[in-house]
Amino acid sequence: MAEPHHRQEGDYNYVINYLPLHKAALNDDWEAAQLIFSQDDAAATTKITYYGETLLHIAVGTNTSHRFVHNLINLIASKDVTQLRTTDRVGNNALHFAAKTGNTRAARALVEIDLAITRTADQKGITALQFAAYYARKETLVYLLGVTQNVVGEDGTSPYLGVPGGDLITHTITAGFYDVALYLMKKYPNLAIERNRKGITAIQRLATKPKDFPSGTSEWFWEKFIYLCIPVDSRTDIELNLNSKGMASEPIKRSYRHGRNDLPFFTPPLRLHAFGCCSLHLLIWRFIRYAVPLVNRIGIAKLIHKQTDQLMKDICATVLNTRNYTSVWTVLGPATYKAAVNGIHELIEECLRCYPGLIWYKSEGSYLMFNAIKYRQVKVYNLVYQMTGHVALAASDVTDGENALHQVARIALPYRVNTVTGAALQMQRELQWFKEVEKFVQPAYRDILNKENKTPQRLFTEEHREMVEKGEKWMKDTSSSSMVVAALIFTVAFAAIFTVPGGPKDDGTPLLSKDRTFMLFAASDAIALFASATSVLMFLAILTSRFAEDDFLYALPKRLCIGLVSLFVSIAATMVAFSATLALVLRQELAWIALPVGLIACIPVIFFAMLQFPLLVELVISTYGPSIFHKQNSLVLY
């Protein structure tokens, strides 16, 4: 099995010859490997795969063969420590493989013997630390942060400076490790202006994570209440305690955290110690979070929001402290554009708070407000309410032959249109945008022609013609199907009046007229009749509408809203009338039937609420609720 001294190019038979050794590494079979080593001393360090990987690469990459890795590292180190740095075809050593797979045990074993391996980069200049961040291996990343030194020159390339530093901080943010990113920013402030291989800075990468900011989170009112009440501690300083040899021990979190991802660097004893140090108030919340997954999820979201907020502020403050206009403009400017595209108004506010002149930053030939309009980001556009009047007007000036009203006249991008349910409501939202922007542009711009010789109104009509047609079809289909149900309920409710339960007396009055249950039947049947009649009339009004463009703003949504509410009321009243009738008829023989029948009667109402209530709520809010365009806080941005 001895490896030939000189392998001819294209000859890969050795790969087959070393298959037993390869399988031994995969199966954590150290005894089988020892038998092979007794016949071939070089097998422990020779390359045994097509991609130039050694036995150590394979064993580390499994992240399961821990005994095999430990014994192999000791064997190799006893002969030549530098052999631990042997690389594959692309320059990856065993520590790179440990970082990619999250094999912290192997990483620790390698580093304890050869600290210099942490500074060894592959052919692209990427160290194991950057790999751990790129592949989102948090435990390994935190460990490597404690052992990878900030050195330059002959000792290696620092992973905290230049492009490597930019890669590290942007990968960390992409992975969502904001506590680690905060630690990096605190220890290496220069990372705020470093760029990665694609020229992206940390705050630009942060501007692509809308779901990790409060503005990107959609919550029900009870979730908002829990969000406000639940306590979190956003302190995330990571202490890396170094022993006398300069080796890093386990990273220790200085502060407690809550939830499944809490105290990610704590060993079990440390977790218990931190748990015991918390106040009774926090202990109660910990128990609630452990018992109720929803509360835990909200707590984790709130913690992430606090961390991104702190990270954003740290980066902006660091960039501003450079006192370099070019850095401020070229680092924060592109971030405001990305934030406008993704609707992160918090980041834009912070950037403008640091340097208000960023309101004039142009990207894709457009100012900030143009991009907010183009991408239909309401909370970003609402920042105009925090600017002085002349700035708001100037920001809507003509750009590339079109003003802001032309921009909003163009139909929104599909992924933004689909944030609203139904073509009719989508058309309503587009009209709301057009009317809003129309208030801010200069009067002369409302009828100005663009390069296509079109006014904003004409452009809006042409761009939204297909949406109007889809909205008309959606309205008619919804109204037709709902009207069938409403008409059926009307028929049943009307007939029930003449076939009352218990029958009539000789004089024609109901036999059970003095019974309270009968009065419940009569009232609910009358409500069902009137509500279903109202619903039928509203849906009929929709079907006979002209479906003009402006009708989608208020007239049509109002009719649909009234029709759906009436239909919901009529269904609920019909179920109540049915339950009352059954209770009257069967109460002599089966008195217990009232309760189960009443519960079963709730099922259709619940199903209807589950299927239609979200649409109904959205319809009511968009039609009768407060405008989506408003001042968000009292801060004056410019």
Coordinates of C-alpha atoms in Angstrom, one line a residue, residues 35-563:
L35 CA -2.8 -1.8 10.9
I36 CA -2.4 0.3 7.7
F37 CA 0.1 2.6 9.3
S38 CA 2.2 -0.4 10.3
Q39 CA 2.6 -1.2 6.6
D40 CA 2.8 2.4 5.3
D41 CA 4.4 5.0 7.6
A42 CA 3.5 7.9 5.3
A43 CA -0.2 7.0 5.1
A44 CA -1.0 9.3 8.0
T45 CA 0.0 12.5 6.1
T46 CA -0.2 11.6 2.4
K47 CA -3.0 12.8 0.2
I48 CA -5.5 10.0 -0.4
T49 CA -8.4 11.6 -2.4
Y50 CA -8.9 13.0 -5.8
Y51 CA -9.1 16.5 -4.3
G52 CA -5.8 16.2 -2.4
E53 CA -7.3 15.6 1.0
T54 CA -5.3 13.8 3.7
L55 CA -6.6 11.4 6.3
L56 CA -6.9 14.2 8.8
H57 CA -9.1 16.3 6.4
I58 CA -11.5 13.4 6.1
A59 CA -11.7 12.5 9.8
V60 CA -12.2 16.1 10.8
G61 CA -14.8 16.6 8.2
T62 CA -17.0 13.9 9.5
N63 CA -17.5 15.7 12.8
T64 CA -18.2 12.3 14.4
S65 CA -14.8 10.5 14.4
H66 CA -13.5 12.4 17.4
R67 CA -11.4 9.6 18.9
F68 CA -9.8 9.0 15.5
V69 CA -9.0 12.7 15.1
H70 CA -7.5 13.0 18.6
N71 CA -5.2 10.0 18.0
L72 CA -4.3 11.0 14.5
I73 CA -3.3 14.6 15.5
N74 CA -1.1 13.2 18.3
L75 CA 0.5 10.8 15.9
I76 CA 1.3 13.5 13.3
A77 CA 2.4 16.0 15.8
S78 CA 4.9 13.5 17.4
K79 CA 6.7 13.4 14.0
D80 CA 6.3 16.9 12.5
V81 CA 3.8 19.5 13.8
T82 CA 3.9 21.4 10.5
Q83 CA 2.3 18.4 8.8
L84 CA -1.0 19.4 10.5
R85 CA -1.1 22.3 8.1
T86 CA -1.1 20.1 5.0
T87 CA -3.6 21.5 2.5
D88 CA -5.8 20.1 -0.2
R89 CA -5.9 21.3 -3.8
V90 CA -7.5 24.7 -2.9
G91 CA -5.3 25.3 0.1
N92 CA -7.7 24.2 2.9
N93 CA -6.0 22.6 5.9
A94 CA -7.7 20.5 8.6
L95 CA -8.7 23.6 10.6
H96 CA -10.6 24.9 7.6
F97 CA -12.5 21.6 7.5
A98 CA -13.2 21.9 11.2
A99 CA -14.6 25.4 10.7
K100 CA -16.8 24.4 7.8
T101 CA -18.3 21.5 9.6
G102 CA -18.5 23.1 13.0
N103 CA -16.2 20.5 14.6
T104 CA -15.1 22.6 17.6
R105 CA -13.5 19.6 19.3
A106 CA -11.1 19.0 16.4
A107 CA -10.4 22.7 16.1
R108 CA -9.4 22.8 19.8
A109 CA -7.2 19.8 19.4
L110 CA -5.4 21.3 16.4
V111 CA -4.9 24.7 18.0
E112 CA -3.6 23.4 21.3
I113 CA -0.8 21.8 19.4
D114 CA -0.2 24.3 16.6
L115 CA -1.5 27.9 17.2
A116 CA 0.0 29.1 14.0
I117 CA -2.5 27.0 12.0
T118 CA -5.2 29.7 12.8
R119 CA -3.2 32.2 10.7
T120 CA -2.9 29.9 7.7
A121 CA -5.1 31.0 4.8
D122 CA -6.1 29.1 1.7
Q123 CA -5.4 30.1 -1.9
K124 CA -8.0 32.8 -1.7
G125 CA -6.6 34.2 1.5
I126 CA -9.5 32.8 3.6
T127 CA -8.7 31.6 7.2
A128 CA -10.6 29.1 9.2
L129 CA -12.1 31.9 11.2
Q130 CA -13.8 33.3 8.1
F131 CA -15.0 29.9 7.2
A132 CA -16.7 29.4 10.5
A133 CA -18.5 32.7 10.0
Y134 CA -19.4 31.9 6.4
Y135 CA -20.8 28.5 7.2
A136 CA -22.6 29.9 10.3
R137 CA -20.8 27.6 12.8
K138 CA -21.3 29.7 15.9
E139 CA -19.6 27.6 18.6
T140 CA -16.5 27.1 16.4
L141 CA -16.5 30.8 15.4
V142 CA -16.5 32.0 19.0
Y143 CA -13.7 29.6 19.9
L144 CA -11.6 30.7 17.0
L145 CA -12.1 34.3 17.9
G146 CA -10.3 33.6 21.1
V147 CA -7.3 31.9 19.5
T148 CA -6.9 33.8 16.2
Q149 CA -4.4 36.6 16.8
N150 CA -4.4 40.0 15.2
V151 CA -1.1 39.8 13.5
V152 CA 0.4 41.1 10.3
G153 CA 3.6 40.6 8.3
E154 CA 5.6 37.4 8.4
D155 CA 3.5 35.8 11.1
G156 CA 0.5 35.8 8.8
T157 CA -2.5 37.9 7.6
S158 CA -4.8 39.5 10.2
P159 CA -8.4 38.3 9.7
Y160 CA -9.5 41.6 11.3
L161 CA -8.1 44.0 8.7
G162 CA -8.9 44.8 5.1
V163 CA -10.8 42.4 2.9
P164 CA -10.5 39.5 5.4
G165 CA -11.9 41.7 8.1
G166 CA -14.7 42.8 5.8
D167 CA -15.5 39.2 5.0
L168 CA -15.5 38.2 8.7
I169 CA -18.0 41.0 9.9
T170 CA -20.3 40.6 6.9
H171 CA -20.4 36.8 7.2
T172 CA -21.2 37.1 10.9
I173 CA -24.0 39.5 10.2
T174 CA -25.4 37.3 7.4
A175 CA -25.4 34.4 9.8
G176 CA -27.4 36.4 12.3
F177 CA -24.8 36.3 15.0
Y178 CA -25.3 39.8 16.1
D179 CA -23.8 39.3 19.6
V180 CA -20.6 38.2 18.0
A181 CA -20.8 41.1 15.5
L182 CA -21.1 43.5 18.5
Y183 CA -18.1 42.0 20.1
L184 CA -16.1 42.3 16.9
M185 CA -17.1 46.0 16.5
K186 CA -16.2 46.8 20.0
K187 CA -12.7 45.1 19.8
Y188 CA -12.0 46.0 16.2
P189 CA -13.7 49.3 15.3
N190 CA -12.0 49.4 11.9
L191 CA -14.4 46.7 10.8
A192 CA -17.1 49.4 10.4
I193 CA -15.4 50.7 7.2
E194 CA -13.8 47.5 5.9
R195 CA -15.2 46.0 2.8
N196 CA -15.5 42.3 1.8
R197 CA -14.5 40.7 -1.5
K198 CA -17.7 42.1 -3.1
G199 CA -17.1 45.6 -1.8
I200 CA -19.9 45.4 0.8
T201 CA -19.6 46.9 4.2
A202 CA -21.0 45.7 7.5
I203 CA -23.8 48.2 7.6
Q204 CA -24.7 47.5 4.0
R205 CA -25.1 43.8 4.9
L206 CA -27.1 44.8 7.9
A207 CA -29.4 46.8 5.6
T208 CA -30.3 43.5 3.8
K209 CA -31.8 41.9 7.0
P210 CA -35.3 43.5 7.3
K211 CA -36.8 40.7 9.3
D212 CA -34.3 41.4 12.1
F213 CA -35.6 44.9 12.7
P214 CA -38.9 45.8 14.3
S215 CA -40.1 47.3 11.0
G216 CA -39.8 43.9 9.4
T217 CA -41.9 42.1 12.0
S218 CA -45.7 41.8 11.6
E219 CA -47.4 41.0 14.9
W220 CA -51.0 40.7 16.3
F221 CA -51.9 43.1 19.1
W222 CA -51.5 40.4 21.8
E223 CA -48.0 39.7 20.4
K224 CA -47.2 43.4 20.6
F225 CA -48.3 43.5 24.2
I226 CA -46.0 40.5 25.1
Y227 CA -43.2 42.2 23.1
L228 CA -43.5 45.3 25.3
C229 CA -43.6 43.4 28.6
I230 CA -41.0 40.7 28.1
P231 CA -37.6 41.6 29.5
V232 CA -34.4 41.0 27.6
D233 CA -30.8 42.0 28.2
S234 CA -29.0 43.1 25.1
R235 CA -25.5 43.2 26.6
T236 CA -23.4 40.8 24.6
D237 CA -19.8 41.4 25.7
I238 CA -17.8 38.2 25.2
E239 CA -14.9 37.8 27.5
L240 CA -12.1 35.6 26.1
N241 CA -10.1 34.5 29.1
L242 CA -6.5 33.7 28.1
N243 CA -4.4 31.4 30.2
S244 CA -0.7 31.9 30.9
K245 CA 0.2 30.2 27.6
G246 CA -2.0 32.6 25.6
M247 CA -4.5 29.9 24.7
A248 CA -8.1 30.8 24.8
S249 CA -10.5 29.0 27.1
E250 CA -14.2 28.7 26.6
P251 CA -15.7 32.0 25.7
I252 CA -17.9 33.3 28.6
K253 CA -20.9 35.5 28.2
R254 CA -20.9 38.3 30.7
S255 CA -24.6 38.7 30.7
Y256 CA -27.6 36.4 30.9
R257 CA -29.9 35.9 27.9
H258 CA -33.2 34.3 27.5
G259 CA -34.6 31.5 25.3
R260 CA -33.4 28.6 23.3
N261 CA -30.5 30.6 21.9
D262 CA -29.7 32.1 25.3
L263 CA -26.2 32.1 26.7
P264 CA -24.9 30.1 23.7
F265 CA -21.4 30.1 25.0
F266 CA -22.3 28.8 28.5
T267 CA -21.3 25.3 29.5
P268 CA -24.1 23.6 31.6
P269 CA -22.5 24.6 35.0
L270 CA -22.2 28.2 33.9
R271 CA -25.8 28.2 32.7
L272 CA -27.0 27.1 36.2
H273 CA -24.9 29.8 37.8
A274 CA -26.3 32.5 35.6
F275 CA -29.8 31.1 36.2
G276 CA -29.3 31.4 39.9
C277 CA -28.2 35.0 39.7
C278 CA -31.3 36.2 38.0
S279 CA -34.0 38.0 40.0
L280 CA -37.4 36.5 40.8
H281 CA -38.9 38.6 38.1
L282 CA -36.6 37.2 35.4
L283 CA -37.0 33.7 36.7
I284 CA -40.7 33.9 36.3
W285 CA -40.3 35.2 32.7
R286 CA -37.8 32.4 32.0
F287 CA -40.3 29.8 33.1
I288 CA -43.0 31.4 31.0
R289 CA -40.7 31.4 28.0
Y290 CA -39.8 27.8 28.6
A291 CA -43.5 26.8 28.9
V292 CA -44.9 28.9 26.1
P293 CA -43.1 28.7 22.7
L294 CA -44.9 31.8 21.4
V295 CA -43.6 33.9 24.3
N296 CA -40.1 32.5 23.7
R297 CA -40.2 33.3 20.0
I298 CA -41.2 36.9 20.8
G299 CA -38.5 37.2 23.4
I300 CA -35.8 36.0 20.9
A301 CA -37.2 38.4 18.3
K302 CA -37.0 41.3 20.8
L303 CA -33.4 40.4 21.7
I304 CA -32.4 40.3 18.0
H305 CA -34.1 43.7 17.5
K306 CA -32.1 45.2 20.4
Q307 CA -28.9 43.7 19.1
T308 CA -29.3 45.0 15.5
D309 CA -30.3 48.4 16.9
Q310 CA -27.1 48.6 19.0
L311 CA -24.9 47.2 16.1
M312 CA -26.4 49.8 13.8
K313 CA -25.7 52.6 16.2
D314 CA -22.1 51.4 16.9
I315 CA -21.3 51.3 13.2
C316 CA -22.7 54.7 12.5
A317 CA -20.9 56.3 15.5
T318 CA -17.6 54.6 14.5
V319 CA -17.9 55.8 10.9
L320 CA -18.8 59.3 12.0
N321 CA -15.8 59.4 14.4
T322 CA -13.4 58.9 11.5
R323 CA -14.1 62.5 10.6
N324 CA -13.7 61.5 7.0
Y325 CA -16.4 62.8 4.7
T326 CA -15.6 60.2 2.0
S327 CA -15.9 57.3 4.5
V328 CA -19.2 58.7 5.8
W329 CA -20.6 59.2 2.3
T330 CA -19.4 55.9 0.8
V331 CA -20.2 53.7 3.8
L332 CA -23.5 55.1 5.1
G333 CA -24.8 56.3 1.7
P334 CA -25.1 52.8 0.1
A335 CA -26.6 51.5 3.3
T336 CA -29.4 54.0 3.2
Y337 CA -30.2 52.8 -0.3
K338 CA -30.3 49.2 0.7
A339 CA -32.4 50.0 3.7
A340 CA -34.8 52.0 1.5
V341 CA -35.2 49.0 -0.8
N342 CA -35.8 46.6 2.2
G343 CA -38.0 49.0 4.2
I344 CA -35.6 49.4 7.2
H345 CA -36.5 52.9 8.3
E346 CA -34.7 52.5 11.6
L347 CA -31.4 52.2 9.9
I348 CA -32.1 55.2 7.6
E349 CA -33.1 57.3 10.6
E350 CA -29.9 56.5 12.4
C351 CA -27.8 57.3 9.3
L352 CA -29.6 60.6 8.8
R353 CA -29.2 61.4 12.5
C354 CA -25.5 61.0 12.1
Y355 CA -25.3 62.9 8.9
P356 CA -28.5 64.6 7.6
G357 CA -26.8 65.3 4.2
L358 CA -27.3 61.6 3.3
I359 CA -30.8 62.6 2.2
W360 CA -29.2 63.7 -1.0
Y361 CA -27.3 60.4 -1.6
K362 CA -28.2 59.1 -5.1
S363 CA -28.4 55.5 -6.1
E364 CA -29.6 54.2 -9.4
G365 CA -30.0 57.9 -10.3
S366 CA -32.6 58.5 -7.6
Y367 CA -32.7 60.1 -4.2
L368 CA -33.8 58.3 -1.0
M369 CA -37.5 59.2 -1.3
F370 CA -37.6 58.1 -5.0
N371 CA -36.4 54.7 -3.9
A372 CA -38.9 54.5 -1.1
I373 CA -41.6 55.3 -3.6
K374 CA -40.3 52.9 -6.2
Y375 CA -40.1 50.0 -3.8
R376 CA -43.4 51.0 -2.0
Q377 CA -41.8 51.1 1.4
V378 CA -44.3 53.0 3.5
K379 CA -42.3 53.4 6.7
V380 CA -39.3 54.8 4.7
Y381 CA -41.5 57.2 2.8
N382 CA -43.1 58.4 6.1
L383 CA -39.7 59.9 6.9
V384 CA -40.8 62.9 4.8
Y385 CA -43.1 63.9 7.6
Q386 CA -39.9 64.3 9.8
M387 CA -38.3 66.7 7.3
T388 CA -38.8 70.4 6.8
G389 CA -41.1 71.3 3.9
H390 CA -38.5 72.5 1.4
V391 CA -36.5 69.3 1.8
A392 CA -39.5 67.1 1.2
L393 CA -40.3 69.0 -2.0
A394 CA -36.7 69.1 -3.2
A395 CA -36.3 65.3 -2.6
S396 CA -39.2 64.8 -5.0
D397 CA -37.6 66.9 -7.8
V398 CA -37.2 65.8 -11.4
T399 CA -34.8 62.9 -11.8
D400 CA -34.0 61.5 -15.2
G401 CA -37.0 63.3 -16.8
E402 CA -39.5 62.1 -14.2
N403 CA -40.7 63.4 -10.9
A404 CA -41.9 61.5 -7.9
L405 CA -45.5 61.4 -9.2
H406 CA -44.3 59.7 -12.4
Q407 CA -42.4 57.2 -10.2
V408 CA -45.4 56.3 -8.1
A409 CA -47.6 56.1 -11.3
R410 CA -45.6 53.1 -12.4
I411 CA -46.9 49.8 -11.1
A412 CA -45.1 48.4 -8.0
L413 CA -42.7 45.5 -8.3
P414 CA -44.5 42.1 -8.1
Y415 CA -43.1 41.2 -4.7
R416 CA -44.3 44.5 -3.2
V417 CA -47.7 44.2 -4.9
N418 CA -48.3 40.8 -3.4
T419 CA -47.9 42.1 0.2
V420 CA -51.6 43.0 -0.1
T421 CA -54.3 40.4 -0.4
G422 CA -56.5 40.4 -3.6
A423 CA -56.2 42.4 -6.8
A424 CA -58.8 44.9 -5.6
L425 CA -57.0 45.8 -2.4
Q426 CA -53.8 45.9 -4.4
M427 CA -55.3 48.5 -6.7
Q428 CA -56.6 50.4 -3.6
R429 CA -53.0 50.5 -2.2
E430 CA -51.6 51.8 -5.5
L431 CA -54.2 54.6 -5.5
Q432 CA -53.4 55.5 -1.9
W433 CA -49.8 55.8 -2.9
F434 CA -50.6 58.0 -5.9
K435 CA -52.8 60.3 -3.9
E436 CA -50.3 60.6 -1.1
V437 CA -47.3 61.5 -3.3
E438 CA -49.5 63.9 -5.2
K439 CA -49.8 66.0 -2.0
F440 CA -46.1 66.5 -1.7
V441 CA -45.0 67.3 -5.3
Q442 CA -45.0 70.8 -6.5
P443 CA -48.3 71.7 -8.3
A444 CA -46.5 72.3 -11.6
Y445 CA -45.3 68.7 -11.5
R446 CA -48.7 67.2 -11.4
D447 CA -49.3 67.7 -15.1
I448 CA -45.7 67.7 -16.4
L449 CA -44.8 65.4 -19.3
N450 CA -42.0 62.8 -19.0
K451 CA -39.8 61.5 -21.8
E452 CA -42.7 59.4 -23.1
N453 CA -44.8 62.6 -23.2
K454 CA -47.1 61.2 -20.5
T455 CA -48.6 63.0 -17.5
P456 CA -48.4 61.1 -14.2
Q457 CA -52.2 60.5 -14.3
R458 CA -52.1 59.0 -17.8
L459 CA -49.0 56.9 -16.9
F460 CA -50.8 55.6 -13.8
T461 CA -53.9 54.6 -15.9
E462 CA -51.8 52.8 -18.5
E463 CA -49.6 51.0 -16.0
H464 CA -52.5 49.8 -13.9
R465 CA -55.0 48.8 -16.7
E466 CA -54.3 45.1 -16.2
M467 CA -54.6 45.5 -12.4
V468 CA -58.0 47.1 -12.8
E469 CA -59.2 44.2 -14.9
K470 CA -57.9 41.7 -12.3
G471 CA -59.4 43.7 -9.5
E472 CA -62.8 43.7 -11.3
K473 CA -62.7 40.0 -11.8
W474 CA -61.6 39.4 -8.2
M475 CA -64.4 41.6 -6.9
K476 CA -67.1 39.9 -9.1
D477 CA -65.9 36.4 -8.2
T478 CA -65.9 37.2 -4.5
S479 CA -69.2 39.0 -4.6
S480 CA -70.9 36.2 -6.7
S481 CA -69.9 33.4 -4.4
S482 CA -70.7 35.3 -1.3
M483 CA -74.1 36.4 -2.6
V484 CA -75.1 32.8 -3.2
V485 CA -74.5 32.1 0.5
A486 CA -76.3 35.3 1.6
A487 CA -79.3 34.5 -0.6
L488 CA -79.6 31.0 0.8
I489 CA -79.5 32.3 4.4
F490 CA -82.1 34.9 3.5
T491 CA -84.4 32.2 2.1
V492 CA -84.0 30.0 5.2
A493 CA -84.4 32.8 7.6
F494 CA -87.5 34.1 5.9
A495 CA -89.2 30.7 5.8
A496 CA -88.3 30.0 9.4
I497 CA -90.6 32.9 10.5
F498 CA -93.7 31.0 9.2
T499 CA -92.6 27.6 10.6
V500 CA -91.8 28.5 14.2
P501 CA -90.8 25.7 16.5
G502 CA -93.6 24.2 18.6
G503 CA -96.2 25.3 16.0
P504 CA -99.0 28.0 16.4
K505 CA -102.0 28.2 18.7
D506 CA -105.5 28.3 17.4
D507 CA -105.4 32.1 17.2
G508 CA -102.1 31.9 15.2
T509 CA -99.7 33.0 17.9
P510 CA -96.7 30.8 18.5
L511 CA -97.2 28.1 21.1
L512 CA -93.9 28.8 22.8
S513 CA -93.9 32.6 22.5
K514 CA -93.4 33.2 26.2
D515 CA -90.3 30.9 26.4
R516 CA -87.0 32.8 26.6
T517 CA -85.4 30.3 24.2
F518 CA -88.1 31.1 21.7
M519 CA -87.3 34.8 22.0
L520 CA -83.7 34.0 21.3
F521 CA -84.8 32.1 18.2
A522 CA -87.0 35.0 17.0
A523 CA -84.3 37.7 17.6
S524 CA -81.5 35.7 15.9
D525 CA -83.7 34.7 12.9
A526 CA -84.6 38.4 12.4
I527 CA -80.9 39.4 12.6
A528 CA -80.0 36.7 10.1
L529 CA -82.8 37.9 7.7
F530 CA -81.9 41.5 7.8
A531 CA -78.1 40.9 7.7
S532 CA -78.3 38.5 4.8
A533 CA -80.6 41.0 2.9
T534 CA -78.1 43.8 3.5
S535 CA -75.3 41.5 2.3
V536 CA -77.2 40.5 -0.9
L537 CA -77.8 44.2 -1.7
M538 CA -74.1 45.1 -1.2
F539 CA -72.8 42.3 -3.4
L540 CA -75.4 43.2 -6.0
A541 CA -74.2 46.8 -5.9
I542 CA -70.7 45.6 -6.5
L543 CA -71.7 43.4 -9.5
T544 CA -73.5 46.3 -11.1
S545 CA -70.7 48.8 -10.5
R546 CA -68.8 50.5 -13.3
F547 CA -65.4 49.5 -11.9
A548 CA -63.8 52.8 -12.7
E549 CA -60.2 53.3 -11.6
D550 CA -61.1 55.6 -8.7
D551 CA -63.8 53.3 -7.4
F552 CA -61.2 51.0 -6.1
L553 CA -60.0 53.7 -3.6
Y554 CA -63.1 53.8 -1.4
A555 CA -66.5 52.9 -3.1
L556 CA -65.9 49.3 -4.0
P557 CA -63.9 48.3 -0.8
K558 CA -66.6 50.0 1.3
R559 CA -69.4 47.8 -0.3
L560 CA -67.3 44.7 0.0
C561 CA -66.6 45.4 3.6
I562 CA -70.3 45.9 4.5
G563 CA -71.2 42.8 2.5

